[in-house]
CSV table of C-alpha atoms in Angstrom, one decimal:
chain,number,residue,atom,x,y,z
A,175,UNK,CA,0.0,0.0,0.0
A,176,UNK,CA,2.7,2.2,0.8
A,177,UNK,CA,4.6,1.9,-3.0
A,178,UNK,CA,0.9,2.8,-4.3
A,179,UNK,CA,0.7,6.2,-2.5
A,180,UNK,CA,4.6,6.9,-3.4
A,181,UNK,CA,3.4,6.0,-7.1
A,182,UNK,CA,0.6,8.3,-7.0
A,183,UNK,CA,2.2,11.0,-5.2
A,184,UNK,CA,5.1,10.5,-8.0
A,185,UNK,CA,2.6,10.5,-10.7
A,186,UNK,CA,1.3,14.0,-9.6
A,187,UNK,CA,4.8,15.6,-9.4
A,188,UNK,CA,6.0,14.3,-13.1
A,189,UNK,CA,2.8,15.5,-15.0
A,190,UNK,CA,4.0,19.3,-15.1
A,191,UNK,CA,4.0,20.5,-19.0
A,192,UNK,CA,7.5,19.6,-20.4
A,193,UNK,CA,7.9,21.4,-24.0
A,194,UNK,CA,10.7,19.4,-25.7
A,195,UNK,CA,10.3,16.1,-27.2
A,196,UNK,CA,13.7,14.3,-24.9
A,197,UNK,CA,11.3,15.8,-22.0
A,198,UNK,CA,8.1,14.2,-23.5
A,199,UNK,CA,10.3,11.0,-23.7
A,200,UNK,CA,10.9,11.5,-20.3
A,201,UNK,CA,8.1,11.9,-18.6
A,202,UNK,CA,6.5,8.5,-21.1
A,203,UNK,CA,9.4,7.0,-19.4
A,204,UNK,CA,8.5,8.1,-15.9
A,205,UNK,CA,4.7,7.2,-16.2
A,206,UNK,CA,5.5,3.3,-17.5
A,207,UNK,CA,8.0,3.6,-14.2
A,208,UNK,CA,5.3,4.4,-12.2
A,209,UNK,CA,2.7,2.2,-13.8
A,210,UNK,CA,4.8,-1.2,-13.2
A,211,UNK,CA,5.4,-0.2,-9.8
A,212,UNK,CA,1.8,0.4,-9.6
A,213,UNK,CA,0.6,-3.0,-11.2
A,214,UNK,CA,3.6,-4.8,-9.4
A,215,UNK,CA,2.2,-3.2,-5.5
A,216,UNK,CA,-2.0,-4.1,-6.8
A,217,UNK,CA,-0.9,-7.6,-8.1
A,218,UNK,CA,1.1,-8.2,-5.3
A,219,UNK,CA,3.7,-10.0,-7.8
A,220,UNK,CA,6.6,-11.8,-6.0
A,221,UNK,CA,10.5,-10.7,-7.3
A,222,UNK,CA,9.8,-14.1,-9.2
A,223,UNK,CA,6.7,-13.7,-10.9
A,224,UNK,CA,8.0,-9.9,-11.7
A,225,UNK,CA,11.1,-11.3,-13.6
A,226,UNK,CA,8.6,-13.2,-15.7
A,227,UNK,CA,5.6,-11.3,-15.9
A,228,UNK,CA,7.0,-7.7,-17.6
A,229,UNK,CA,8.9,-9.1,-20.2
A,230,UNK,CA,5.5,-11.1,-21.6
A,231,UNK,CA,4.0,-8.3,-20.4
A,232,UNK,CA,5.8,-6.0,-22.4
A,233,UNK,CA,5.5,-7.4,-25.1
A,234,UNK,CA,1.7,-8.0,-25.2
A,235,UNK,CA,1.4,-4.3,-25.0
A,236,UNK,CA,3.9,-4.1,-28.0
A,237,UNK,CA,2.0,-6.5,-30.1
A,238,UNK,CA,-1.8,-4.7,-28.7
A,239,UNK,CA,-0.2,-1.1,-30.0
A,240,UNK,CA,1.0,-3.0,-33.2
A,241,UNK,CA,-2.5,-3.9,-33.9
A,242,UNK,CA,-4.2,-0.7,-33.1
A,243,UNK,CA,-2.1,1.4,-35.5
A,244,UNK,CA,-2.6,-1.4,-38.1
A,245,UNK,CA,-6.0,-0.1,-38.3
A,246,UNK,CA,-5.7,3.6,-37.0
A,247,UNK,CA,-7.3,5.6,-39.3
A,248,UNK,CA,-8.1,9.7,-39.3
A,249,UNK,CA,-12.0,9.3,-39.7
A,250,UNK,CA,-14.1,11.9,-40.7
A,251,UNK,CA,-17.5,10.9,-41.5
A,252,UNK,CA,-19.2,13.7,-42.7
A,253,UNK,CA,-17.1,13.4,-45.9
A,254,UNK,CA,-16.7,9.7,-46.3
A,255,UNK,CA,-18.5,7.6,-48.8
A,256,UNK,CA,-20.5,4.8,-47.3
A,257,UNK,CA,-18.6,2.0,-48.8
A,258,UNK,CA,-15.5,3.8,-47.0
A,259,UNK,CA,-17.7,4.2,-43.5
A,260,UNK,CA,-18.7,0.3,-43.8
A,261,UNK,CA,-15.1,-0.8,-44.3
A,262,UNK,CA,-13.7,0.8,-41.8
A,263,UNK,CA,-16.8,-0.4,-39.5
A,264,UNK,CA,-15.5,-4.2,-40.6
A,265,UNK,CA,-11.8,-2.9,-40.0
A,266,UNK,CA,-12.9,-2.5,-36.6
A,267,UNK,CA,-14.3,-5.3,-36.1
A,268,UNK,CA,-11.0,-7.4,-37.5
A,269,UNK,CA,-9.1,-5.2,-35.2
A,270,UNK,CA,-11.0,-6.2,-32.4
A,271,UNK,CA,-10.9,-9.9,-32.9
A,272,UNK,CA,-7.4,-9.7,-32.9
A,273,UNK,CA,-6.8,-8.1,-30.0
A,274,UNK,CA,-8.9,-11.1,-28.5
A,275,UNK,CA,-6.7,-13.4,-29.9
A,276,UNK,CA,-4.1,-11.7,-28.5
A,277,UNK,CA,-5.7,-11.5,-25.0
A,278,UNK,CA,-6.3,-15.2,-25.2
A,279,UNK,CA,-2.9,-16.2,-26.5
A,280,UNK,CA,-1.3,-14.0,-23.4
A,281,UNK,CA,-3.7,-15.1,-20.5
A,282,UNK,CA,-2.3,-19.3,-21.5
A,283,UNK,CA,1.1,-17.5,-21.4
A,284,UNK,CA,0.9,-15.6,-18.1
A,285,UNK,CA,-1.4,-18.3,-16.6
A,286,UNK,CA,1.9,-20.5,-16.6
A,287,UNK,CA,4.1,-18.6,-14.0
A,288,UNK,CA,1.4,-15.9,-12.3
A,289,UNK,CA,-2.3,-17.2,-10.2
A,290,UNK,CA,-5.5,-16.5,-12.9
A,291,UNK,CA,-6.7,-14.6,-9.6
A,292,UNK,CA,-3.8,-11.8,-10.3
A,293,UNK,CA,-4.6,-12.1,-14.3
A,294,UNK,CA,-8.1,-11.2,-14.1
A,295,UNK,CA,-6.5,-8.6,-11.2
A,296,UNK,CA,-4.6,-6.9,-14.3
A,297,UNK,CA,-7.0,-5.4,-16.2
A,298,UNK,CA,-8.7,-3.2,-13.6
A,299,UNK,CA,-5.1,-2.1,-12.2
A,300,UNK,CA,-4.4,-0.7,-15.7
A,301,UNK,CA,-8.2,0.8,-15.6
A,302,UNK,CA,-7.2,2.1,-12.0
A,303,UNK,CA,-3.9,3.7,-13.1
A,304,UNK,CA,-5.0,5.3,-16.5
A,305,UNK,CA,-8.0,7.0,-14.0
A,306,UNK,CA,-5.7,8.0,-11.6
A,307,UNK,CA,-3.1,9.1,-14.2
A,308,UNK,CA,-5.8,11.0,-15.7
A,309,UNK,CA,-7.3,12.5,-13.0
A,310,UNK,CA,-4.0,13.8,-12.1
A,311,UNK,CA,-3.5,15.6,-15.2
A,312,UNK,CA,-6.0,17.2,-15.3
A,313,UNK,CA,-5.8,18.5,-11.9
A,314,UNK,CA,-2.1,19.7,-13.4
A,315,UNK,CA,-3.9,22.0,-16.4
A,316,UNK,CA,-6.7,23.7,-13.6
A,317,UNK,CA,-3.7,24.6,-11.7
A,318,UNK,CA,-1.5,26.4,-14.6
C-alpha cells in the first residue's frame, strides 16, 4: 500500500507540462515507471513472478499497439463515402478480434508462471492507473 501512494504521489509531481520532445520522452518513461510499480504493489507480484511477468508483459502491450495502429485511421465521417464508413466499421471489427486473440494467446502465457486470480486482477489495475493518471493531469492543467 505504501509503493501505491509513493506511485501516485510521484505520478502527480512528473505530469507538469515539459515542452521538448527528450522531455516528453521522459516523462513516457517516468509514467511506465510508475505504472509497473503500480501494477507490481496491486498484483502483489513476488521478485519471481515480476522477472517473468514484464517481459510477456511487455510485449503484449507491443504487439496490442502494433494492432491498433494497423488499423488507425483519421476518420471523418461527414465526408466519407459509405462503402469507406462500412469498411472501416469491418476494420474495426478485425481489429477487435485480434486483440482477443491476442488477449487469449497472453492469458495461457501468463497463466503458466502468475495465479489466474492476479490475471483477471490486471486489467482493472491498468483501468485504475489510466484513471488515476488522468485525474491527475488534469488536476495539473486547472492549476496552470
Amino acid at each position: 500500500m505504501r509503493n501505491l501512494i509513493v506511485a501516485l504521489i510521484l505520478v502527480g509531481a512528473c505530469l507538469h507540462a515539459l515542452p521538448s520532445q527528450a522531455q516528453q520522452q521522459d516523462r513516457g518513461e517516468r509514467i511506465r515507471a510508475l505504472r509497473v510499480a503500480y501494477i507490481t504493489d496491486k498484483l502483489q507480484l513476488t521478485p519471481e513472478e515480476s522477472e517473468k511477468f514484464w517481459p510477456v508483459y511487455n510485449q503484449y502491450e507491443a504487439e496490442q499497439k502494433r494492432i491498433r495502429q494497423k488499423y488507425k485511421a483519421d476518420l471523418d465521417l461527414s465526408i466519407m463515402k459509405d462503402e469507406d464508413v462500412e469498411r472501416s466499421i469491418t476494420d474495426r471489427f478485425e481489429m477487435e478480434e485480434q486483440i482477443i486473440k491476442l488477449k487469449r494467446d497472453y492469458f495461457q502465457r501468463m497463466k503458466s508462471f502468475i495465479a489466474v486470480r492476479k490475471i483477471a486482477q490486471l486489467q482493472r489495475s491498468e483501468q485504475e492507473f489510466n484513471r488515476e493518471l488522468l485525474k491527475r493531469i488534469q488536476e495539473a492543467r486547472f492549476k496552470k
